CSV table of C-alpha atoms in Angstrom, one decimal:
chain,number,residue,atom,x,y,z
A,1,UNK,CA,16.2,-209.6,65.0
A,2,UNK,CA,14.1,-206.5,64.4
A,3,UNK,CA,10.8,-206.6,66.4
A,4,UNK,CA,7.6,-207.0,64.4
A,5,UNK,CA,4.4,-204.9,64.5
A,6,UNK,CA,0.8,-205.0,63.3
A,7,UNK,CA,-1.7,-202.1,63.1
A,8,UNK,CA,-5.5,-202.7,63.4
A,9,UNK,CA,-7.6,-199.8,62.1
A,10,UNK,CA,-11.2,-198.9,62.9
A,11,UNK,CA,-13.2,-196.0,61.6
A,12,UNK,CA,-12.9,-193.5,58.8
A,13,UNK,CA,-10.4,-192.6,56.0
A,14,UNK,CA,-8.7,-190.2,58.5
A,15,UNK,CA,-7.8,-193.2,60.7
A,16,UNK,CA,-6.7,-195.2,57.7
A,17,UNK,CA,-4.3,-192.5,56.8
A,18,UNK,CA,-3.2,-192.0,60.4
A,19,UNK,CA,-2.5,-195.9,60.6
A,20,UNK,CA,-0.1,-195.4,57.5
A,21,UNK,CA,1.7,-192.7,59.7
A,22,UNK,CA,1.9,-195.1,62.5
A,23,UNK,CA,3.4,-197.7,60.3
A,24,UNK,CA,6.0,-195.2,59.0
A,25,UNK,CA,7.0,-194.1,62.5
A,26,UNK,CA,7.4,-197.7,63.6
A,27,UNK,CA,9.4,-198.6,60.6
A,28,UNK,CA,11.6,-195.6,61.0
A,29,UNK,CA,12.3,-196.7,64.5
A,30,UNK,CA,13.5,-200.1,63.3
A,31,UNK,CA,10.4,-202.3,63.6
A,32,UNK,CA,9.2,-204.3,60.7
A,33,UNK,CA,5.7,-205.3,59.8
A,34,UNK,CA,4.6,-208.8,60.7
A,35,UNK,CA,3.8,-211.0,57.9
A,36,UNK,CA,0.0,-211.9,57.7
A,37,UNK,CA,0.6,-215.4,59.1
A,38,UNK,CA,2.2,-214.1,62.1
A,39,UNK,CA,-0.5,-214.0,64.9
A,40,UNK,CA,2.0,-213.1,67.6
A,41,UNK,CA,3.7,-209.7,66.5
A,42,UNK,CA,5.8,-208.0,69.1
A,43,UNK,CA,3.7,-204.9,69.0
A,44,UNK,CA,0.0,-204.7,68.3
A,45,UNK,CA,-1.4,-201.1,67.7
A,46,UNK,CA,-5.2,-200.4,67.7
A,47,UNK,CA,-6.1,-197.2,65.9
A,48,UNK,CA,-9.6,-196.7,67.2
A,49,UNK,CA,-12.8,-194.8,66.3
A,50,UNK,CA,-15.3,-193.3,68.8
A,51,UNK,CA,-18.1,-192.3,66.4
A,52,UNK,CA,-20.3,-195.5,67.3
A,53,UNK,CA,-20.9,-197.5,70.4
A,54,UNK,CA,-19.8,-200.8,68.5
A,55,UNK,CA,-16.2,-199.3,68.1
A,56,UNK,CA,-15.9,-199.5,71.9
A,57,UNK,CA,-17.2,-203.0,72.1
A,58,UNK,CA,-14.9,-204.2,69.3
A,59,UNK,CA,-11.8,-202.7,70.9
A,60,UNK,CA,-12.4,-204.1,74.4
A,61,UNK,CA,-13.4,-207.5,72.8
A,62,UNK,CA,-10.1,-207.7,70.8
A,63,UNK,CA,-8.0,-206.6,73.8
A,64,UNK,CA,-9.6,-209.4,75.8
A,65,UNK,CA,-8.8,-211.9,73.2
A,66,UNK,CA,-5.2,-210.6,73.1
A,67,UNK,CA,-4.6,-211.0,77.0
A,68,UNK,CA,-3.8,-214.7,76.9
A,69,UNK,CA,-1.7,-214.3,73.8
A,70,UNK,CA,0.4,-211.7,75.5
A,71,UNK,CA,0.7,-213.9,78.7
A,72,UNK,CA,2.3,-216.6,76.6
A,73,UNK,CA,4.7,-214.0,74.8
A,74,UNK,CA,6.6,-211.9,77.3
A,75,UNK,CA,7.8,-208.7,75.8
A,76,UNK,CA,4.7,-208.4,73.5
A,77,UNK,CA,3.3,-204.8,73.6
A,78,UNK,CA,-0.1,-203.5,73.1
A,79,UNK,CA,-0.8,-199.8,72.1
A,80,UNK,CA,-4.2,-198.1,71.7
A,81,UNK,CA,-4.5,-194.9,69.9
A,82,UNK,CA,-7.1,-192.9,67.9
A,83,UNK,CA,-10.3,-191.1,68.9
A,84,UNK,CA,-11.4,-193.7,71.4
A,85,UNK,CA,-8.0,-193.4,73.2
A,86,UNK,CA,-8.5,-189.7,73.2
A,87,UNK,CA,-11.9,-190.0,74.7
A,88,UNK,CA,-11.3,-192.9,77.2
A,89,UNK,CA,-7.7,-192.1,78.2
A,90,UNK,CA,-6.5,-193.9,81.4
A,91,UNK,CA,-9.9,-195.8,81.4
A,92,UNK,CA,-8.5,-198.1,78.9
A,93,UNK,CA,-5.7,-199.3,81.1
A,94,UNK,CA,-8.1,-199.6,84.0
A,95,UNK,CA,-10.5,-201.8,82.0
A,96,UNK,CA,-7.5,-203.7,80.2
A,97,UNK,CA,-4.4,-203.3,82.5
A,98,UNK,CA,-2.3,-205.5,80.0
A,99,UNK,CA,-2.3,-202.5,77.6
A,100,UNK,CA,1.2,-200.9,77.5
A,101,UNK,CA,0.6,-197.5,75.7
A,102,UNK,CA,-2.4,-195.1,75.2
A,103,UNK,CA,-1.9,-192.3,73.0
A,104,UNK,CA,-4.2,-189.7,71.4
A,105,UNK,CA,-5.1,-188.1,68.1
A,106,UNK,CA,-2.7,-185.2,68.8
A,107,UNK,CA,0.4,-187.0,69.5
A,108,UNK,CA,0.7,-189.9,67.1
A,109,UNK,CA,4.5,-189.0,66.6
A,110,UNK,CA,5.3,-190.0,70.3
A,111,UNK,CA,4.3,-193.7,69.8
A,112,UNK,CA,7.8,-195.1,69.4
A,113,UNK,CA,9.1,-193.1,72.5
A,114,UNK,CA,6.1,-194.3,74.5
A,115,UNK,CA,6.7,-197.8,73.5
A,116,UNK,CA,10.3,-197.7,74.5
A,117,UNK,CA,9.5,-196.0,77.8
A,118,UNK,CA,6.7,-198.6,78.7
A,119,UNK,CA,9.2,-201.4,77.9
A,120,UNK,CA,12.0,-199.8,79.9
A,121,UNK,CA,9.9,-199.1,83.0
A,122,UNK,CA,7.6,-202.1,82.7
A,123,UNK,CA,4.6,-200.0,83.3
A,124,UNK,CA,1.8,-198.6,81.1
A,125,UNK,CA,2.4,-195.2,79.5
A,126,UNK,CA,-0.8,-193.0,78.9
A,127,UNK,CA,-0.2,-189.8,77.1
A,128,UNK,CA,-3.0,-187.7,75.8
A,129,UNK,CA,-2.5,-184.1,74.5
A,130,UNK,CA,-5.1,-181.4,74.2
A,131,UNK,CA,-3.9,-179.9,71.1
A,132,UNK,CA,-1.9,-180.9,68.1
A,133,UNK,CA,1.8,-181.5,68.8
A,134,UNK,CA,3.0,-181.8,65.3
A,135,UNK,CA,0.9,-181.7,62.1
A,136,UNK,CA,0.5,-185.3,61.3
A,137,UNK,CA,1.5,-185.1,57.6
A,138,UNK,CA,5.2,-184.1,58.8
A,139,UNK,CA,5.4,-187.6,60.2
A,140,UNK,CA,6.9,-190.5,58.0
A,141,UNK,CA,4.3,-192.6,56.2
A,142,UNK,CA,4.3,-196.1,54.9
A,143,UNK,CA,1.7,-196.0,52.1
A,144,UNK,CA,-0.6,-199.1,51.8
A,145,UNK,CA,-1.2,-198.5,47.9
A,146,UNK,CA,1.1,-198.1,45.1
A,147,UNK,CA,-1.6,-196.2,43.0
A,148,UNK,CA,-3.7,-194.1,45.4
A,149,UNK,CA,-2.6,-192.0,48.3
A,150,UNK,CA,-4.4,-190.0,51.1
A,151,UNK,CA,-3.3,-186.4,51.6
A,152,UNK,CA,-4.5,-184.4,54.7
A,153,UNK,CA,-5.3,-180.8,54.1
A,154,UNK,CA,-6.6,-180.1,57.4
A,155,UNK,CA,-7.3,-181.8,60.8
A,156,UNK,CA,-10.0,-181.0,63.3
A,157,UNK,CA,-13.5,-179.5,62.9
A,158,UNK,CA,-15.1,-176.1,63.9
A,159,UNK,CA,-18.6,-177.5,63.5
A,160,UNK,CA,-20.8,-178.4,66.5
A,161,UNK,CA,-23.1,-181.2,65.3
A,162,UNK,CA,-25.1,-182.5,68.4
A,163,UNK,CA,-24.5,-186.1,67.5
A,164,UNK,CA,-20.8,-186.0,66.7
A,165,UNK,CA,-17.9,-186.4,69.1
A,166,UNK,CA,-15.2,-185.9,66.7
A,167,UNK,CA,-14.6,-182.1,67.3
A,168,UNK,CA,-14.0,-182.9,71.0
A,169,UNK,CA,-11.5,-185.6,70.1
A,170,UNK,CA,-9.7,-184.0,67.2
A,171,UNK,CA,-9.9,-180.4,68.0
A,172,UNK,CA,-10.4,-177.2,66.2
A,173,UNK,CA,-9.6,-177.1,62.5
A,174,UNK,CA,-6.0,-176.6,61.6
A,175,UNK,CA,-5.1,-176.1,58.0
A,176,UNK,CA,-1.8,-177.0,56.2
A,177,UNK,CA,-0.3,-174.5,53.8
A,178,UNK,CA,-1.2,-175.0,50.2
A,179,UNK,CA,2.5,-175.4,49.3
A,180,UNK,CA,3.0,-178.1,51.7
A,181,UNK,CA,0.0,-180.1,50.5
A,182,UNK,CA,1.1,-179.8,46.7
A,183,UNK,CA,4.6,-180.8,47.7
A,184,UNK,CA,3.3,-184.0,49.3
A,185,UNK,CA,1.1,-184.7,46.2
A,186,UNK,CA,4.0,-184.2,43.9
A,187,UNK,CA,6.2,-186.5,46.1
A,188,UNK,CA,3.4,-189.2,45.7
A,189,UNK,CA,3.2,-188.8,42.0
A,190,UNK,CA,6.9,-189.0,41.6
A,191,UNK,CA,6.6,-192.5,43.3
A,192,UNK,CA,4.0,-193.5,40.7
A,193,UNK,CA,0.7,-192.7,42.4
A,194,UNK,CA,-2.0,-191.8,40.1
A,195,UNK,CA,-4.9,-190.9,42.4
A,196,UNK,CA,-4.9,-188.7,45.6
A,197,UNK,CA,-7.8,-188.1,47.9
A,198,UNK,CA,-7.6,-184.8,49.8
A,199,UNK,CA,-8.7,-185.5,53.4
A,200,UNK,CA,-10.3,-183.2,56.0
A,201,UNK,CA,-13.1,-183.3,58.5
A,202,UNK,CA,-14.7,-180.5,56.4
A,203,UNK,CA,-12.6,-180.0,53.4
A,204,UNK,CA,-14.4,-177.1,51.9
A,205,UNK,CA,-14.0,-174.9,54.9
A,206,UNK,CA,-10.2,-175.3,54.2
A,207,UNK,CA,-8.6,-171.8,54.3
A,208,UNK,CA,-10.4,-170.7,57.4
A,209,UNK,CA,-7.1,-170.4,59.3
A,210,UNK,CA,-5.5,-168.1,56.7
A,211,UNK,CA,-8.6,-166.1,55.6
A,212,UNK,CA,-9.3,-167.4,52.2
A,213,UNK,CA,-12.7,-168.9,51.8
A,214,UNK,CA,-12.0,-169.8,48.2
A,215,UNK,CA,-8.8,-171.8,49.1
A,216,UNK,CA,-10.2,-175.2,48.5
A,217,UNK,CA,-11.2,-174.5,45.0
A,218,UNK,CA,-7.9,-173.0,44.3
A,219,UNK,CA,-6.2,-176.1,45.6
A,220,UNK,CA,-8.3,-178.3,43.3
A,221,UNK,CA,-7.2,-176.4,40.3
A,222,UNK,CA,-3.5,-176.4,41.5
A,223,UNK,CA,-3.8,-180.2,41.6
A,224,UNK,CA,-4.7,-180.0,38.0
A,225,UNK,CA,-1.3,-178.5,37.1
A,226,UNK,CA,0.6,-181.5,38.4
A,227,UNK,CA,1.9,-183.7,35.7
A,228,UNK,CA,1.2,-187.4,36.1
A,229,UNK,CA,-1.7,-186.9,38.6
A,230,UNK,CA,-4.7,-188.6,36.9
A,231,UNK,CA,-7.3,-188.5,39.5
A,232,UNK,CA,-8.1,-186.1,42.4
A,233,UNK,CA,-10.9,-186.9,45.0
A,234,UNK,CA,-11.8,-185.2,48.3
A,235,UNK,CA,-13.7,-186.1,51.3
A,236,UNK,CA,-15.8,-184.8,53.1
A,237,UNK,CA,-17.5,-181.4,52.4
A,238,UNK,CA,-20.1,-179.7,54.5
A,239,UNK,CA,-23.0,-178.3,52.6
A,240,UNK,CA,-22.9,-175.1,54.7
A,241,UNK,CA,-19.5,-174.3,53.2
A,242,UNK,CA,-20.1,-175.5,49.7
A,243,UNK,CA,-19.4,-172.6,47.1
A,244,UNK,CA,-19.9,-172.3,43.5
A,245,UNK,CA,-16.2,-171.9,42.8
A,246,UNK,CA,-15.7,-175.5,44.1
A,247,UNK,CA,-18.2,-176.8,41.6
A,248,UNK,CA,-16.5,-174.8,38.8
A,249,UNK,CA,-13.1,-176.1,39.8
A,250,UNK,CA,-14.4,-179.8,39.7
A,251,UNK,CA,-16.0,-179.2,36.2
A,252,UNK,CA,-13.1,-177.4,34.8
A,253,UNK,CA,-10.1,-179.3,36.1
A,254,UNK,CA,-9.6,-182.5,34.0
A,255,UNK,CA,-8.2,-184.6,36.6
A,256,UNK,CA,-10.7,-183.8,39.4
A,257,UNK,CA,-13.1,-186.8,39.4
A,258,UNK,CA,-16.9,-186.2,38.9
A,259,UNK,CA,-17.7,-187.7,42.1
A,260,UNK,CA,-19.0,-186.0,45.3
A,261,UNK,CA,-19.6,-187.3,48.8
A,262,UNK,CA,-21.7,-184.9,50.7
A,263,UNK,CA,-23.3,-185.9,53.9
A,264,UNK,CA,-27.1,-185.2,54.2
A,265,UNK,CA,-27.7,-186.8,57.6
A,266,UNK,CA,-31.4,-186.1,57.5
A,267,UNK,CA,-33.9,-184.6,54.9
A,268,UNK,CA,-36.0,-183.1,57.6
A,269,UNK,CA,-35.4,-179.4,58.4
A,270,UNK,CA,-36.5,-180.0,62.0
A,271,UNK,CA,-34.0,-182.8,62.5
A,272,UNK,CA,-31.3,-180.9,60.8
A,273,UNK,CA,-31.9,-178.0,63.2
A,274,UNK,CA,-31.8,-180.3,66.2
A,275,UNK,CA,-28.5,-181.9,64.6
A,276,UNK,CA,-27.2,-178.2,64.5
A,277,UNK,CA,-26.3,-178.9,60.9
A,278,UNK,CA,-26.7,-175.2,59.7
A,279,UNK,CA,-28.3,-175.9,56.3
A,280,UNK,CA,-31.7,-177.2,55.2
A,281,UNK,CA,-32.9,-179.7,52.7
A,282,UNK,CA,-33.5,-177.0,50.0
A,283,UNK,CA,-30.0,-175.8,50.2
A,284,UNK,CA,-28.8,-179.3,50.0
A,285,UNK,CA,-30.7,-180.2,46.9
A,286,UNK,CA,-29.7,-176.8,45.5
A,287,UNK,CA,-26.0,-177.8,45.5
A,288,UNK,CA,-26.8,-181.2,43.9
A,289,UNK,CA,-28.7,-179.3,41.2
A,290,UNK,CA,-25.6,-177.1,40.5
A,291,UNK,CA,-23.4,-180.0,40.5
A,292,UNK,CA,-25.3,-181.9,37.9
A,293,UNK,CA,-25.8,-178.9,35.8
A,294,UNK,CA,-22.0,-178.4,35.5
A,295,UNK,CA,-21.2,-182.2,35.5
A,296,UNK,CA,-24.1,-184.3,34.2
A,297,UNK,CA,-22.1,-187.5,34.8
A,298,UNK,CA,-21.4,-186.6,38.5
A,299,UNK,CA,-21.9,-189.6,41.0
A,300,UNK,CA,-23.2,-188.2,44.3
A,301,UNK,CA,-23.0,-190.2,47.5
A,302,UNK,CA,-24.0,-189.4,51.0
A,303,UNK,CA,-24.3,-190.3,54.8
A,304,UNK,CA,-27.8,-190.5,56.4
A,305,UNK,CA,-28.5,-191.1,60.1
A,306,UNK,CA,-32.0,-192.7,61.0
A,307,UNK,CA,-33.6,-192.5,64.4
A,308,UNK,CA,-32.1,-189.2,65.7
A,309,UNK,CA,-33.9,-188.2,69.0
A,310,UNK,CA,-37.2,-186.6,68.3
A,311,UNK,CA,-37.4,-187.9,64.7
A,312,UNK,CA,-41.0,-188.4,63.7
A,313,UNK,CA,-42.5,-190.5,61.0
A,314,UNK,CA,-43.2,-187.3,59.0
A,315,UNK,CA,-39.5,-186.4,59.5
A,316,UNK,CA,-38.4,-189.7,58.3
A,317,UNK,CA,-40.7,-189.5,55.2
A,318,UNK,CA,-39.0,-186.2,54.4
A,319,UNK,CA,-35.7,-188.1,54.3
A,320,UNK,CA,-37.1,-190.6,51.9
A,321,UNK,CA,-38.4,-187.7,49.7
A,322,UNK,CA,-35.0,-186.1,49.5
A,323,UNK,CA,-33.3,-189.4,48.8
A,324,UNK,CA,-35.7,-189.9,45.9
A,325,UNK,CA,-35.0,-186.4,44.6
A,326,UNK,CA,-31.3,-186.5,45.0
A,327,UNK,CA,-30.9,-189.9,43.2
A,328,UNK,CA,-27.7,-190.9,45.1
A,329,UNK,CA,-25.4,-193.4,43.5
A,330,UNK,CA,-24.5,-194.7,46.9
A,331,UNK,CA,-25.4,-193.9,50.7
A,332,UNK,CA,-23.9,-194.9,53.9
A,333,UNK,CA,-26.8,-195.3,56.2
A,334,UNK,CA,-26.5,-195.5,59.9
A,335,UNK,CA,-28.8,-196.1,63.0
A,336,UNK,CA,-28.4,-193.2,65.5
A,337,UNK,CA,-25.8,-194.3,68.2
A,338,UNK,CA,-26.0,-192.4,71.4
A,339,UNK,CA,-22.5,-191.1,72.2
A,340,UNK,CA,-21.8,-190.0,75.9
A,341,UNK,CA,-20.5,-186.3,75.9
A,342,UNK,CA,-22.6,-185.2,72.8
A,343,UNK,CA,-25.7,-183.0,73.4
A,344,UNK,CA,-27.8,-185.5,71.4
A,345,UNK,CA,-27.2,-188.1,74.0
A,346,UNK,CA,-29.2,-186.3,76.6
A,347,UNK,CA,-32.0,-184.9,74.3
A,348,UNK,CA,-35.6,-185.9,74.9
A,349,UNK,CA,-37.3,-188.2,72.5
A,350,UNK,CA,-34.7,-191.0,72.2
A,351,UNK,CA,-36.4,-193.5,69.9
A,352,UNK,CA,-37.0,-197.4,70.7
A,353,UNK,CA,-34.7,-199.6,68.9
A,354,UNK,CA,-37.5,-201.4,67.0
A,355,UNK,CA,-38.8,-198.1,65.5
A,356,UNK,CA,-35.2,-197.1,64.5
A,357,UNK,CA,-34.6,-200.6,62.9
A,358,UNK,CA,-37.8,-200.6,61.0
A,359,UNK,CA,-37.0,-197.0,59.5
A,360,UNK,CA,-33.6,-198.2,58.8
A,361,UNK,CA,-34.8,-201.1,56.7
A,362,UNK,CA,-37.2,-198.8,54.7
A,363,UNK,CA,-34.3,-196.5,54.1
A,364,UNK,CA,-32.0,-199.1,52.7
A,365,UNK,CA,-34.7,-200.5,50.5
A,366,UNK,CA,-35.3,-197.0,49.1
A,367,UNK,CA,-31.6,-196.3,48.6
A,368,UNK,CA,-31.0,-199.6,46.9
A,369,UNK,CA,-34.0,-199.1,44.6
A,370,UNK,CA,-32.4,-195.9,43.4
A,371,UNK,CA,-28.8,-197.0,43.3
A,372,UNK,CA,-29.7,-200.0,41.2
A,373,UNK,CA,-31.7,-197.9,38.8
A,374,UNK,CA,-28.9,-195.3,38.5
A,375,UNK,CA,-26.3,-198.3,37.9
A,376,UNK,CA,-28.5,-199.7,35.2
A,377,UNK,CA,-28.2,-196.6,33.1
A,378,UNK,CA,-24.5,-197.4,32.7
A,379,UNK,CA,-25.0,-200.8,31.1
A,380,UNK,CA,-23.5,-200.6,27.6
A,381,UNK,CA,-21.2,-197.7,28.6
A,382,UNK,CA,-17.4,-197.9,28.5
A,383,UNK,CA,-15.7,-196.7,31.7
A,384,UNK,CA,-12.2,-196.2,32.7
A,385,UNK,CA,-11.2,-198.3,35.7
A,386,UNK,CA,-8.1,-197.9,38.0
A,387,UNK,CA,-7.3,-201.6,39.0
A,388,UNK,CA,-7.3,-202.0,42.7
A,389,UNK,CA,-6.3,-204.7,45.5
A,390,UNK,CA,-9.0,-206.1,47.7
A,391,UNK,CA,-12.1,-204.5,46.2
A,392,UNK,CA,-13.6,-207.6,44.9
A,393,UNK,CA,-14.1,-210.5,47.5
A,394,UNK,CA,-15.1,-213.0,44.9
A,395,UNK,CA,-12.3,-212.1,42.3
A,396,UNK,CA,-10.3,-215.3,42.7
A,397,UNK,CA,-13.3,-217.5,42.3
A,398,UNK,CA,-14.9,-215.5,39.3
A,399,UNK,CA,-11.7,-214.8,37.5
A,400,UNK,CA,-12.4,-211.1,37.5
A,401,UNK,CA,-10.4,-208.2,38.7
A,402,UNK,CA,-11.9,-205.0,40.4
A,403,UNK,CA,-11.3,-201.3,40.6
A,404,UNK,CA,-13.0,-197.9,40.7
A,405,UNK,CA,-14.3,-196.0,37.7
A,406,UNK,CA,-13.7,-192.2,37.7
A,407,UNK,CA,-17.0,-191.5,39.4
A,408,UNK,CA,-16.0,-193.9,42.3
A,409,UNK,CA,-18.3,-196.8,41.3
A,410,UNK,CA,-17.0,-200.3,42.0
A,411,UNK,CA,-16.4,-202.3,38.8
A,412,UNK,CA,-15.6,-205.9,38.6
A,413,UNK,CA,-14.2,-206.8,35.2
A,414,UNK,CA,-13.2,-209.8,33.2
A,415,UNK,CA,-9.6,-209.8,32.0
A,416,UNK,CA,-10.4,-211.9,28.9
A,417,UNK,CA,-13.1,-212.5,26.6
A,418,UNK,CA,-14.8,-216.0,26.9
A,419,UNK,CA,-12.6,-218.6,25.3
A,420,UNK,CA,-9.5,-216.4,24.9
A,421,UNK,CA,-6.2,-216.3,26.8
A,422,UNK,CA,-6.3,-214.6,30.1
A,423,UNK,CA,-4.8,-211.0,30.6
A,424,UNK,CA,-5.0,-211.4,34.4
A,425,UNK,CA,-1.1,-212.0,34.5
A,426,UNK,CA,-0.6,-208.8,32.5
A,427,UNK,CA,-3.1,-206.6,34.4
A,428,UNK,CA,-1.6,-205.3,37.7
A,429,UNK,CA,-3.1,-203.2,40.6
A,430,UNK,CA,-2.5,-199.6,39.5
A,431,UNK,CA,-3.0,-200.2,35.7
A,432,UNK,CA,-5.8,-198.5,33.8
A,433,UNK,CA,-8.4,-200.6,32.0
A,434,UNK,CA,-11.3,-199.3,29.7
A,435,UNK,CA,-14.1,-201.8,29.8
A,436,UNK,CA,-17.8,-202.0,28.9
A,437,UNK,CA,-20.4,-202.5,31.6
A,438,UNK,CA,-22.6,-205.6,31.0
A,439,UNK,CA,-24.5,-205.9,34.2
A,440,UNK,CA,-25.6,-203.6,37.1
A,441,UNK,CA,-26.3,-204.5,40.9
A,442,UNK,CA,-27.2,-201.9,43.6
A,443,UNK,CA,-23.6,-201.7,44.8
A,444,UNK,CA,-21.5,-202.5,41.9
A,445,UNK,CA,-21.0,-203.0,38.1
A,446,UNK,CA,-19.7,-206.1,36.1
A,447,UNK,CA,-18.0,-205.9,32.7
A,448,UNK,CA,-17.9,-209.4,31.5
A,449,UNK,CA,-16.4,-209.0,28.0
A,450,UNK,CA,-12.7,-208.5,27.1
A,451,UNK,CA,-11.3,-205.1,28.2
A,452,UNK,CA,-11.5,-202.4,25.4
A,453,UNK,CA,-8.1,-201.1,26.3
A,454,UNK,CA,-5.3,-201.7,29.0
A,455,UNK,CA,-2.6,-199.3,29.9
A,456,UNK,CA,0.4,-200.3,32.0
A,457,UNK,CA,1.5,-197.7,34.5
A,458,UNK,CA,4.4,-196.9,36.9
A,459,UNK,CA,2.0,-197.6,39.7
A,460,UNK,CA,1.4,-201.2,38.2
A,461,UNK,CA,5.2,-201.5,38.0
A,462,UNK,CA,5.5,-200.7,41.6
A,463,UNK,CA,2.8,-203.1,42.6
A,464,UNK,CA,4.4,-205.9,40.6
A,465,UNK,CA,7.8,-205.2,42.2
A,466,UNK,CA,6.2,-205.2,45.8
A,467,UNK,CA,7.1,-201.6,46.4
A,468,UNK,CA,4.8,-199.1,48.1
A,469,UNK,CA,5.5,-195.3,48.4
A,470,UNK,CA,6.9,-194.0,51.6
A,471,UNK,CA,6.8,-190.4,52.4
A,472,UNK,CA,9.6,-189.2,54.6
A,473,UNK,CA,8.7,-186.8,57.4
A,474,UNK,CA,10.4,-184.6,60.2
A,475,UNK,CA,10.1,-185.9,63.7
A,476,UNK,CA,10.1,-182.5,65.5
A,477,UNK,CA,11.4,-182.8,69.0
A,478,UNK,CA,11.6,-186.6,69.0
A,479,UNK,CA,14.8,-188.5,69.7
A,480,UNK,CA,16.1,-191.0,67.2
A,481,UNK,CA,15.3,-194.6,68.2
A,482,UNK,CA,17.4,-197.6,66.9
A,483,UNK,CA,16.0,-200.9,66.1
A,484,UNK,CA,14.9,-202.4,69.4
A,485,UNK,CA,16.5,-205.7,70.5
A,486,UNK,CA,14.5,-208.8,70.4
A,487,UNK,CA,13.1,-209.8,73.8
A,488,UNK,CA,14.2,-213.2,74.9
A,489,UNK,CA,11.5,-215.1,76.8
A,490,UNK,CA,12.6,-216.0,80.3
A,491,UNK,CA,13.3,-219.7,81.1
A,492,UNK,CA,11.5,-219.4,84.4
A,493,UNK,CA,8.8,-217.4,85.9
A,494,UNK,CA,5.9,-215.7,84.3
A,495,UNK,CA,4.8,-212.2,83.5
A,496,UNK,CA,1.9,-210.7,85.3
A,497,UNK,CA,-0.4,-208.0,83.8
């Protein structure tokens, strides 16, 4: 029997996409995904995040809980990859000696070889590279969605934000060639995918490696020429690199969604300077003004950090001022988390927890007041929804389904009018529904009437058939590995870790 695996993912969209590659690599090597009810897969891979301190705590907590499980199941292997692995390296094995493999952000493709080597040698394998071995998108990928796909356009980051550890862990920016990106997008569309999200640590600096500062706008327009591609999103841009040609490409390319996630981090120019963000609040608000002039229906979301070292009450008030002026449709709000190895970790003016918490609560209240008001403006409007899986936690109880509107807002919608036969059996993830908004909350919209229209799609057909896209890749320099044999538990003795 083939050995089973499970991948546990922490962190950002980049990590989610990397986990799709990890799954693709393992399946190419002969492993099969464990069924949800299987709590003892042969291999557990943790794809980690290092942006916040609680990511460390979650990893080591989960590793501790797995130790007795592994002790009872000889042959089980545990691998740790991602940003935290790149940072902690051999420290992971020192803290959790029952871990079999540690691999970094630059050598995802080596995982099957490292697992086999660790199994053969009965010893932990720690392999961390300092630069990219193979561009990750050349690796095989097991896509999690039939209707939406991530496509990396670059990896790494050339910025030096004082709070961020990512550039140290993912390296300098490396850009893919436009033709390679568009080929991957077409391959996904050929399998029925309707929506792609272009991924990069800083998407609108794309082209820096080959000397074209307008490359990202050109890439958006090129995506508009791909038949069958209905939605294009991207994340995340940096305000310092945002150019007018990208706004024009968004407005003029029909399949590019009018949604923009652009991190603010702080509304205070003094704090932005300390963060080394290289733009100021006036520049940020100017971009938003241009976006809304070109696309009045644009939904703009952001990231904000509260409690950065040295932040004063006046600085915080300026953040609230910018939030009120920007009118975000959503915001990811964070309390500053000290990360060893970043310049901000040793700055003077580290704030007491209670001060940060109080400001955080005021920020959340301000954001929710605005997002609720912005959402209420959509009541009575008919929106297009791409039906999704897992977006609505209460769907089963309420009888609704859920998905995202073109502007990225979450919509919970009824599949029937009250007193009529249900359309739920006919509406599949990946289908397109037009429905009228009847209620607004700060973080979602409801549509409780019958859908205005329902279009069945190839993505819906794939979801109904239980198929997900698989993007083949090229394993440069890696040997082929056959399906590993099942490990038979010994009849006597015990494993020590």
